[in-house]
Coordinates of N, CA and C in Angstrom, one line a residue:
M5 N 102.3 60.3 -85.1 CA 103.7 59.9 -85.0 C 104.6 61.0 -84.7
S6 N 105.5 60.9 -83.6 CA 106.4 62.0 -83.3 C 107.6 62.0 -84.1
Q7 N 108.4 63.1 -84.0 CA 109.6 63.2 -84.8 C 110.6 62.2 -84.4
H8 N 110.4 61.6 -83.2 CA 111.4 60.6 -82.7 C 111.1 59.2 -83.1
D9 N 109.9 58.9 -83.6 CA 109.4 57.5 -83.9 C 110.2 57.0 -85.1
L10 N 110.6 55.7 -85.0 CA 111.4 55.1 -86.0 C 110.4 54.2 -86.8
T11 N 110.5 54.2 -88.1 CA 109.7 53.3 -89.0 C 110.7 52.3 -89.6
I12 N 110.4 51.0 -89.4 CA 111.2 49.9 -90.0 C 110.5 49.6 -91.3
K13 N 111.3 49.7 -92.4 CA 110.7 49.5 -93.7 C 110.8 48.0 -94.1
A14 N 109.8 47.6 -94.8 CA 109.9 46.2 -95.4 C 110.9 46.1 -96.5
P15 N 111.5 44.9 -96.7 CA 112.6 44.8 -97.7 C 112.2 45.4 -99.0
E16 N 111.0 45.2 -99.5 CA 110.6 45.7 -100.8 C 110.6 47.3 -100.8
E17 N 110.6 47.9 -99.7 CA 110.5 49.4 -99.6 C 111.9 50.0 -99.6
V18 N 112.9 49.2 -99.4 CA 114.3 49.7 -99.3 C 114.9 49.8 -100.6
K19 N 115.6 51.0 -100.8 CA 116.2 51.3 -102.1 C 117.2 50.2 -102.5
S20 N 117.1 49.7 -103.7 CA 118.0 48.7 -104.2 C 119.2 49.3 -104.8
Y21 N 120.3 48.7 -104.7 CA 121.6 49.2 -105.2 C 122.1 48.2 -106.3
P22 N 122.8 48.7 -107.2 CA 123.3 47.9 -108.3 C 124.1 46.7 -107.8
A23 N 124.0 45.6 -108.4 CA 124.7 44.4 -108.0 C 126.2 44.5 -108.2
T24 N 126.6 45.5 -108.9 CA 128.1 45.7 -109.2 C 128.8 46.3 -108.0
I25 N 128.1 46.8 -107.0 CA 128.8 47.4 -105.8 C 129.4 46.2 -105.0
K26 N 130.7 46.3 -104.7 CA 131.4 45.2 -104.0 C 131.5 45.5 -102.5
V27 N 131.4 44.4 -101.7 CA 131.5 44.5 -100.3 C 132.9 44.9 -99.9
Y28 N 133.9 44.3 -100.5 CA 135.3 44.5 -100.2 C 135.9 45.8 -100.8
T29 N 136.8 46.5 -100.1 CA 137.4 47.7 -100.6 C 138.9 47.6 -100.7
R30 N 139.5 46.6 -99.9 CA 140.9 46.4 -99.8 C 141.6 47.5 -99.1
T31 N 140.9 48.6 -98.7 CA 141.6 49.7 -98.0 C 142.0 49.3 -96.6
G32 N 141.4 48.3 -96.0 CA 141.8 47.9 -94.7 C 142.8 46.8 -94.6
D33 N 143.4 46.4 -95.7 CA 144.3 45.2 -95.7 C 145.5 45.4 -94.9
K34 N 145.9 46.7 -94.6 CA 147.1 46.9 -93.8 C 146.8 47.2 -92.4
G35 N 145.6 46.8 -92.0 CA 145.3 46.9 -90.5 C 144.8 48.2 -90.0
T36 N 144.3 49.1 -91.0 CA 143.7 50.4 -90.5 C 142.3 50.5 -91.1
S37 N 141.5 51.3 -90.5 CA 140.2 51.6 -91.1 C 139.9 53.1 -90.9
S38 N 138.8 53.5 -91.5 CA 138.5 55.0 -91.5 C 137.3 55.3 -90.6
L39 N 137.5 56.4 -89.9 CA 136.3 57.0 -89.2 C 135.4 57.7 -90.1
F40 N 134.3 58.2 -89.6 CA 133.4 59.0 -90.5 C 134.0 60.3 -90.9
T41 N 134.9 60.8 -90.2 CA 135.6 62.0 -90.5 C 136.7 61.8 -91.6
G42 N 137.0 60.6 -91.9 CA 138.0 60.3 -92.9 C 139.3 60.0 -92.3
E43 N 139.5 60.2 -91.0 CA 140.7 59.9 -90.3 C 140.9 58.3 -90.3
R44 N 142.1 57.9 -90.5 CA 142.4 56.5 -90.5 C 143.1 56.1 -89.2
R45 N 142.7 55.0 -88.6 CA 143.3 54.6 -87.4 C 143.5 53.1 -87.4
S46 N 144.4 52.6 -86.6 CA 144.6 51.1 -86.5 C 143.3 50.4 -86.1
K47 N 143.1 49.2 -86.6 CA 141.9 48.5 -86.3 C 141.7 48.1 -84.8
D48 N 142.9 48.1 -84.1 CA 142.8 47.8 -82.6 C 142.6 49.1 -81.8
D49 N 142.3 50.2 -82.4 CA 142.0 51.4 -81.7 C 140.7 51.3 -80.9
A50 N 140.6 52.0 -79.8 CA 139.4 51.9 -78.9 C 138.1 52.2 -79.6
V51 N 138.1 53.1 -80.6 CA 136.9 53.4 -81.4 C 136.4 52.1 -82.1
F52 N 137.3 51.4 -82.7 CA 136.8 50.2 -83.4 C 136.4 49.1 -82.5
E53 N 137.0 49.0 -81.3 CA 136.6 48.1 -80.3 C 135.2 48.4 -79.9
A54 N 134.8 49.6 -79.7 CA 133.5 50.0 -79.3 C 132.5 49.7 -80.4
L55 N 132.9 50.1 -81.7 CA 132.0 49.8 -82.8 C 131.8 48.3 -83.0
G56 N 132.8 47.5 -82.8 CA 132.6 46.1 -82.9 C 131.7 45.5 -81.9
N57 N 131.7 46.1 -80.7 CA 130.8 45.6 -79.6 C 129.4 46.0 -79.9
T58 N 129.2 47.2 -80.4 CA 127.8 47.6 -80.7 C 127.2 46.8 -81.9
D59 N 128.1 46.5 -82.8 CA 127.7 45.7 -83.9 C 127.3 44.3 -83.5
E60 N 128.2 43.7 -82.6 CA 127.9 42.4 -82.0 C 126.5 42.4 -81.3
L61 N 126.3 43.5 -80.5 CA 125.0 43.6 -79.8 C 123.9 43.6 -80.7
S62 N 123.9 44.4 -81.8 CA 122.9 44.4 -82.8 C 122.6 43.0 -83.4
S63 N 123.7 42.3 -83.7 CA 123.6 41.0 -84.2 C 122.9 40.0 -83.3
M64 N 123.2 40.2 -82.0 CA 122.6 39.3 -81.0 C 121.1 39.6 -80.9
L65 N 120.7 40.9 -81.0 CA 119.3 41.3 -81.0 C 118.6 40.7 -82.2
G66 N 119.3 40.6 -83.3 CA 118.7 40.0 -84.5 C 118.4 38.5 -84.3
L67 N 119.3 37.8 -83.5 CA 119.0 36.4 -83.2 C 117.9 36.3 -82.2
A68 N 117.8 37.2 -81.3 CA 116.6 37.2 -80.3 C 115.3 37.4 -81.1
I69 N 115.3 38.3 -82.1 CA 114.2 38.6 -82.9 C 113.7 37.3 -83.6
A70 N 114.7 36.5 -84.1 CA 114.4 35.3 -84.8 C 113.7 34.3 -83.8
Y71 N 114.1 34.3 -82.6 CA 113.5 33.3 -81.6 C 112.2 33.8 -81.1
L72 N 111.9 35.1 -81.3 CA 110.6 35.7 -80.8 C 109.5 35.6 -81.8
Q73 N 109.8 35.3 -83.0 CA 108.8 35.3 -84.1 C 107.8 34.2 -83.9
A74 N 106.5 34.6 -84.1 CA 105.4 33.7 -83.9 C 105.3 33.1 -82.5
T75 N 105.7 33.9 -81.5 CA 105.5 33.4 -80.1 C 104.6 34.5 -79.4
P76 N 104.2 34.1 -78.2 CA 103.4 35.1 -77.5 C 104.1 36.4 -77.1
A77 N 105.4 36.4 -77.3 CA 106.3 37.6 -76.9 C 106.7 38.3 -78.2
D78 N 106.1 38.1 -79.3 CA 106.6 38.7 -80.6 C 106.3 40.2 -80.6
T79 N 105.5 40.7 -79.7 CA 105.3 42.2 -79.7 C 106.5 42.9 -79.3
L80 N 107.5 42.2 -78.8 CA 108.8 42.8 -78.5 C 109.7 43.1 -79.7
I81 N 109.3 42.5 -80.8 CA 110.2 42.5 -82.0 C 110.3 44.0 -82.5
S82 N 109.3 44.7 -82.6 CA 109.3 46.1 -83.1 C 110.3 47.0 -82.3
R83 N 110.3 46.7 -81.0 CA 111.1 47.5 -80.1 C 112.6 47.1 -80.3
L84 N 112.9 45.9 -80.5 CA 114.2 45.4 -80.7 C 114.7 45.9 -82.0
E85 N 113.9 45.9 -83.0 CA 114.3 46.5 -84.4 C 114.6 48.0 -84.3
A86 N 113.8 48.7 -83.5 CA 114.1 50.1 -83.3 C 115.4 50.3 -82.6
I87 N 115.7 49.5 -81.7 CA 117.0 49.6 -80.9 C 118.1 49.3 -81.9
Q88 N 118.0 48.3 -82.8 CA 119.0 48.0 -83.7 C 119.3 49.3 -84.6
C89 N 118.3 50.0 -85.0 CA 118.5 51.2 -85.7 C 119.2 52.3 -84.9
L90 N 118.8 52.4 -83.6 CA 119.5 53.3 -82.7 C 120.9 53.0 -82.5
L91 N 121.3 51.7 -82.5 CA 122.6 51.3 -82.3 C 123.5 51.7 -83.5
Q92 N 122.9 51.7 -84.7 CA 123.6 52.3 -85.9 C 123.9 53.8 -85.6
D93 N 123.0 54.5 -85.0 CA 123.2 55.9 -84.7 C 124.3 56.0 -83.6
V94 N 124.3 55.1 -82.7 CA 125.3 55.1 -81.7 C 126.7 55.0 -82.3
G95 N 126.7 54.0 -83.3 CA 128.0 53.8 -84.0 C 128.5 55.0 -84.8
S96 N 127.5 55.7 -85.4 CA 127.9 57.0 -86.1 C 128.5 58.0 -85.2
N97 N 127.9 58.1 -84.0 CA 128.4 59.0 -83.0 C 129.8 58.6 -82.5
V98 N 130.0 57.4 -82.3 CA 131.3 56.9 -81.9 C 132.4 57.1 -82.9
A99 N 132.0 56.9 -84.2 CA 132.9 57.1 -85.3 C 133.2 58.5 -85.7
T100 N 132.6 59.5 -85.0 CA 132.8 60.9 -85.3 C 133.2 61.6 -84.0
P101 N 134.5 61.5 -83.6 CA 134.9 62.1 -82.3 C 134.5 63.6 -82.2
L102 N 134.1 64.0 -81.0 CA 133.6 65.3 -80.8 C 134.7 66.4 -81.0
N103 N 136.0 66.0 -80.8 CA 137.0 66.9 -80.9 C 137.6 67.1 -82.3
T104 N 136.8 66.7 -83.3 CA 137.2 66.8 -84.7 C 136.8 68.2 -85.2
E105 N 137.6 69.2 -84.9 CA 137.2 70.6 -85.2 C 137.0 70.9 -86.7
K106 N 137.7 70.2 -87.6 CA 137.6 70.5 -89.0 C 136.4 69.8 -89.6
Q107 N 135.7 69.0 -88.9 CA 134.6 68.3 -89.4 C 133.3 68.5 -88.6
M108 N 133.1 69.8 -88.1 CA 132.0 70.0 -87.2 C 130.6 69.8 -87.8
S109 N 130.5 69.9 -89.2 CA 129.3 69.5 -89.8 C 128.9 68.1 -89.6
K110 N 129.9 67.2 -89.7 CA 129.7 65.8 -89.4 C 129.4 65.5 -88.0
V111 N 130.1 66.2 -87.1 CA 129.8 66.1 -85.6 C 128.4 66.4 -85.4
R112 N 127.9 67.5 -85.9 CA 126.5 67.9 -85.7 C 125.5 66.8 -86.3
R113 N 125.9 66.3 -87.5 CA 125.1 65.4 -88.2 C 124.9 64.1 -87.4
T114 N 125.9 63.7 -86.6 CA 125.9 62.4 -85.9 C 125.6 62.6 -84.4
R115 N 125.1 63.7 -84.1 CA 124.7 64.0 -82.7 C 123.7 62.9 -82.3
F116 N 123.8 62.3 -81.1 CA 122.9 61.3 -80.7 C 122.0 61.7 -79.5
D117 N 120.7 61.7 -79.8 CA 119.7 61.8 -78.8 C 119.9 63.1 -77.9
P118 N 120.0 64.3 -78.5 CA 120.3 65.5 -77.7 C 119.3 65.8 -76.7
D119 N 118.1 65.5 -76.9 CA 117.1 65.8 -75.8 C 116.7 64.6 -74.9
G120 N 117.5 63.5 -75.0 CA 117.3 62.4 -74.1 C 116.1 61.6 -74.3
Y121 N 115.4 61.8 -75.5 CA 114.1 61.1 -75.7 C 114.3 59.6 -75.7
H122 N 115.3 59.1 -76.4 CA 115.4 57.6 -76.5 C 115.7 56.9 -75.2
C123 N 116.5 57.6 -74.4 CA 116.8 57.1 -73.1 C 115.5 57.0 -72.2
E124 N 114.7 58.1 -72.3 CA 113.4 58.1 -71.6 C 112.5 57.1 -72.1
Q125 N 112.5 56.8 -73.4 CA 111.7 55.8 -74.0 C 112.0 54.4 -73.5
L126 N 113.3 54.1 -73.3 CA 113.8 52.9 -72.7 C 113.2 52.7 -71.3
E127 N 113.3 53.8 -70.6 CA 112.8 53.8 -69.2 C 111.3 53.5 -69.1
A128 N 110.6 54.1 -70.1 CA 109.1 53.8 -70.1 C 108.8 52.4 -70.5
W129 N 109.6 51.8 -71.4 CA 109.5 50.4 -71.8 C 109.8 49.5 -70.6
I130 N 110.8 49.9 -69.9 CA 111.2 49.1 -68.7 C 110.1 49.0 -67.7
D131 N 109.5 50.2 -67.4 CA 108.4 50.3 -66.4 C 107.2 49.5 -66.9
E132 N 106.9 49.5 -68.2 CA 105.8 48.8 -68.8 C 106.0 47.3 -68.7
L133 N 107.2 46.8 -69.1 CA 107.4 45.4 -69.1 C 107.6 44.8 -67.7
S134 N 108.0 45.6 -66.8 CA 108.2 45.2 -65.4 C 106.9 44.8 -64.7
E135 N 105.8 45.4 -65.1 CA 104.5 45.2 -64.5 C 104.1 43.7 -64.6
G136 N 103.9 43.1 -63.5 CA 103.4 41.7 -63.5 C 104.5 40.6 -63.5
L137 N 105.8 41.1 -63.6 CA 106.8 40.1 -63.6 C 106.9 39.4 -62.2
P138 N 107.2 38.1 -62.2 CA 107.4 37.4 -60.9 C 108.5 38.0 -60.1
V139 N 108.3 38.1 -58.8 CA 109.3 38.7 -57.9 C 110.2 37.6 -57.3
H140 N 111.5 37.7 -57.5 CA 112.4 36.8 -57.0 C 113.3 37.4 -56.0
R141 N 113.6 36.7 -54.9 CA 114.5 37.3 -53.9 C 115.9 36.8 -54.1
S142 N 116.1 35.9 -55.1 CA 117.5 35.4 -55.4 C 117.9 36.0 -56.8
F143 N 119.2 35.8 -57.1 CA 119.7 36.2 -58.4 C 119.0 35.3 -59.5
I144 N 118.6 36.0 -60.6 CA 118.0 35.2 -61.7 C 119.1 34.8 -62.6
L145 N 119.2 33.5 -62.9 CA 120.2 33.0 -63.9 C 119.8 33.3 -65.3
P146 N 120.7 33.5 -66.2 CA 120.3 33.6 -67.6 C 119.6 32.3 -68.0
S147 N 118.3 32.4 -68.4 CA 117.5 31.2 -68.7 C 116.2 31.7 -69.2
G148 N 115.2 30.9 -69.3 CA 113.8 31.3 -69.7 C 113.5 31.0 -71.1
G149 N 114.2 30.1 -71.8 CA 114.0 29.7 -73.2 C 114.9 30.4 -74.1
L150 N 114.8 30.1 -75.4 CA 115.8 30.5 -76.4 C 115.8 32.1 -76.5
A151 N 114.6 32.7 -76.6 CA 114.5 34.1 -76.8 C 115.1 34.8 -75.6
A152 N 114.6 34.4 -74.4 CA 115.0 35.1 -73.2 C 116.5 34.9 -72.9
S153 N 117.0 33.7 -73.1 CA 118.4 33.5 -72.9 C 119.3 34.3 -73.9
T154 N 118.8 34.4 -75.1 CA 119.5 35.2 -76.1 C 119.5 36.7 -75.7
L155 N 118.4 37.2 -75.1 CA 118.4 38.5 -74.6 C 119.3 38.7 -73.5
H156 N 119.5 37.7 -72.6 CA 120.5 37.8 -71.6 C 121.9 37.9 -72.1
V157 N 122.2 37.2 -73.2 CA 123.5 37.3 -73.8 C 123.7 38.7 -74.4
A158 N 122.6 39.2 -75.0 CA 122.7 40.6 -75.5 C 122.9 41.6 -74.4
R159 N 122.3 41.3 -73.2 CA 122.6 42.2 -72.1 C 124.0 42.2 -71.7
T160 N 124.7 41.1 -71.7 CA 126.1 41.0 -71.3 C 127.0 41.7 -72.4
V161 N 126.6 41.5 -73.6 CA 127.3 42.2 -74.7 C 127.2 43.7 -74.6
C162 N 125.9 44.1 -74.2 CA 125.7 45.5 -74.0 C 126.5 46.1 -72.9
R163 N 126.7 45.4 -71.8 CA 127.6 45.8 -70.7 C 129.0 46.0 -71.2
R164 N 129.4 45.0 -72.1 CA 130.8 45.1 -72.6 C 130.9 46.4 -73.5
A165 N 129.9 46.6 -74.3 CA 129.9 47.8 -75.2 C 130.0 49.0 -74.3
E166 N 129.3 49.1 -73.2 CA 129.3 50.2 -72.4 C 130.7 50.4 -71.8
R167 N 131.4 49.3 -71.4 CA 132.7 49.4 -70.8 C 133.7 49.9 -71.9
S168 N 133.5 49.5 -73.1 CA 134.4 49.9 -74.2 C 134.2 51.4 -74.6
L169 N 133.1 52.0 -74.2 CA 132.8 53.4 -74.5 C 133.5 54.3 -73.5
I170 N 133.8 53.8 -72.3 CA 134.3 54.6 -71.2 C 135.6 55.3 -71.6
P171 N 136.6 54.6 -72.3 CA 137.8 55.4 -72.7 C 137.5 56.5 -73.7
L172 N 136.3 56.4 -74.3 CA 136.0 57.4 -75.4 C 135.0 58.5 -74.9
K173 N 134.8 58.5 -73.5 CA 133.7 59.4 -73.0 C 133.9 60.9 -73.3
D174 N 135.1 61.3 -73.6 CA 135.3 62.7 -74.0 C 135.1 62.9 -75.5
D175 N 134.9 61.9 -76.2 CA 134.8 62.0 -77.7 C 133.4 61.6 -78.2
V176 N 132.5 61.1 -77.3 CA 131.2 60.8 -77.7 C 130.2 61.6 -76.8
D177 N 129.0 61.7 -77.3 CA 127.9 62.4 -76.6 C 127.6 61.7 -75.3
K178 N 127.3 62.5 -74.2 CA 127.0 61.9 -73.0 C 125.7 61.1 -73.1
E179 N 124.8 61.4 -74.0 CA 123.6 60.7 -74.2 C 123.8 59.3 -74.7
T180 N 124.9 59.1 -75.5 CA 125.3 57.8 -76.0 C 125.6 56.9 -74.8
L181 N 126.4 57.3 -73.9 CA 126.7 56.5 -72.7 C 125.4 56.2 -71.9
M182 N 124.6 57.2 -71.7 CA 123.4 57.0 -71.0 C 122.5 56.0 -71.6
F183 N 122.3 56.1 -72.9 CA 121.5 55.1 -73.7 C 122.0 53.7 -73.5
V184 N 123.3 53.5 -73.8 CA 123.8 52.1 -73.7 C 123.7 51.6 -72.3
N185 N 123.9 52.4 -71.3 CA 123.7 52.0 -69.9 C 122.3 51.6 -69.6
R186 N 121.3 52.4 -70.1 CA 119.9 52.0 -69.8 C 119.5 50.8 -70.7
L187 N 120.1 50.7 -71.8 CA 119.7 49.6 -72.7 C 120.0 48.2 -72.0
S188 N 121.1 48.1 -71.3 CA 121.3 46.8 -70.6 C 120.2 46.5 -69.6
D189 N 119.7 47.5 -68.9 CA 118.6 47.3 -68.0 C 117.3 46.9 -68.7
F190 N 117.1 47.5 -69.9 CA 115.9 47.1 -70.7 C 116.0 45.7 -71.1
L191 N 117.2 45.3 -71.5 CA 117.4 43.9 -72.0 C 117.2 42.9 -70.9
F192 N 117.6 43.2 -69.7 CA 117.3 42.3 -68.6 C 115.8 42.1 -68.4
V193 N 115.1 43.2 -68.3 CA 113.7 43.1 -68.1 C 113.0 42.5 -69.3
A194 N 113.4 42.8 -70.5 CA 112.9 42.2 -71.7 C 113.0 40.7 -71.7
A195 N 114.2 40.2 -71.3 CA 114.4 38.7 -71.2 C 113.4 38.1 -70.2
R196 N 113.2 38.7 -69.1 CA 112.3 38.2 -68.1 C 110.9 38.2 -68.6
W197 N 110.5 39.3 -69.3 CA 109.2 39.4 -69.8 C 108.9 38.3 -70.9
A198 N 109.9 38.1 -71.8 CA 109.8 37.1 -72.8 C 109.6 35.7 -72.2
A199 N 110.3 35.4 -71.1 CA 110.2 34.1 -70.5 C 108.8 34.0 -69.9
M200 N 108.3 35.0 -69.3 CA 106.9 35.0 -68.7 C 105.9 34.8 -69.8
K201 N 106.0 35.6 -70.9 CA 105.0 35.5 -71.9 C 105.0 34.1 -72.6
Q202 N 106.2 33.5 -72.7 CA 106.3 32.2 -73.4 C 106.0 31.1 -72.4
G203 N 105.8 31.4 -71.1 CA 105.5 30.4 -70.1 C 106.7 29.5 -69.8
V204 N 107.9 30.0 -69.8 CA 109.1 29.3 -69.5 C 109.6 29.7 -68.1
T205 N 109.8 28.8 -67.2 CA 110.3 29.1 -65.9 C 111.7 29.6 -65.9
E206 N 112.0 30.7 -65.2 CA 113.3 31.2 -65.0 C 114.0 30.4 -64.0
R207 N 115.3 30.3 -64.1 CA 116.1 29.6 -63.1 C 116.7 30.6 -62.1
I208 N 116.8 30.3 -60.9 CA 117.4 31.3 -59.9 C 118.6 30.6 -59.2
Y209 N 119.4 31.5 -58.7 CA 120.6 31.1 -58.0 C 120.3 30.3 -56.8
V210 N 121.0 29.1 -56.6 CA 120.9 28.3 -55.4 C 122.3 28.0 -55.0
R211 N 122.6 28.3 -53.7 CA 123.9 28.1 -53.2 C 124.2 26.6 -53.2
Q212 N 125.4 26.3 -53.8 CA 125.8 24.9 -53.9 C 126.7 24.6 -52.7
Q213 N 126.3 23.5 -52.1 CA 127.1 23.0 -50.9 C 128.3 22.1 -51.4
G214 N 129.5 22.5 -50.9 CA 130.6 21.7 -51.2 C 130.8 20.6 -50.2
R215 N 131.9 19.8 -50.4 CA 132.2 18.7 -49.4 C 132.6 19.3 -48.1
S216 N 132.2 18.8 -47.0 CA 132.6 19.2 -45.7 C 133.9 18.6 -45.4
T217 N 134.8 19.3 -44.6 CA 136.1 18.8 -44.2 C 136.2 19.0 -42.7
E218 N 137.2 18.5 -42.1 CA 137.4 18.5 -40.7 C 137.7 20.0 -40.3
L219 N 138.0 20.9 -41.2 CA 138.3 22.2 -40.9 C 137.0 23.1 -40.9
D220 N 135.9 22.5 -41.4 CA 134.6 23.3 -41.4 C 134.0 23.4 -40.0

């Protein structure tokens, strides 16, 4: 196992916390929230928009995992779980602006993928899953069953997450942007692969003919 490999623990292996810990803090009741550095910003700040999008993406991957369980495509689950963990790391990087000079220890702690390993891993997975996929000369519509369609939705959320990171490009690691960009490509291929493994036919774009008029 390399230093980059992620291990997903079973529920019984995860440290338990006292039941007295409360989910709510009331600190955000006035419309602000805190970055990892301790700085408070309005909840409509670009940072929280990006964090919300990556959180939504992880949630969508969780739904895809549920649809993949006990199917011929369930070998994809471990990769999606690893990606969920990496999205937590992406969030930590986003929540710790690089220009925070007084919190450089936290900036170093939340550095994301400095050697580009995780981006390269996504590319390797894309190449692997692409082998044997049906070749289509038309656009592929989001389809292919519950798991594949959910992965297509995750892909579109990933694209939105990437767009929301652009205003923050000077405050996040360049590898964060690279990873999220490559992730949408992976999710597209993963959706197609899941459809193929589950034996569900993908739908393709067919030009729709409108009514003819005398001006045609």
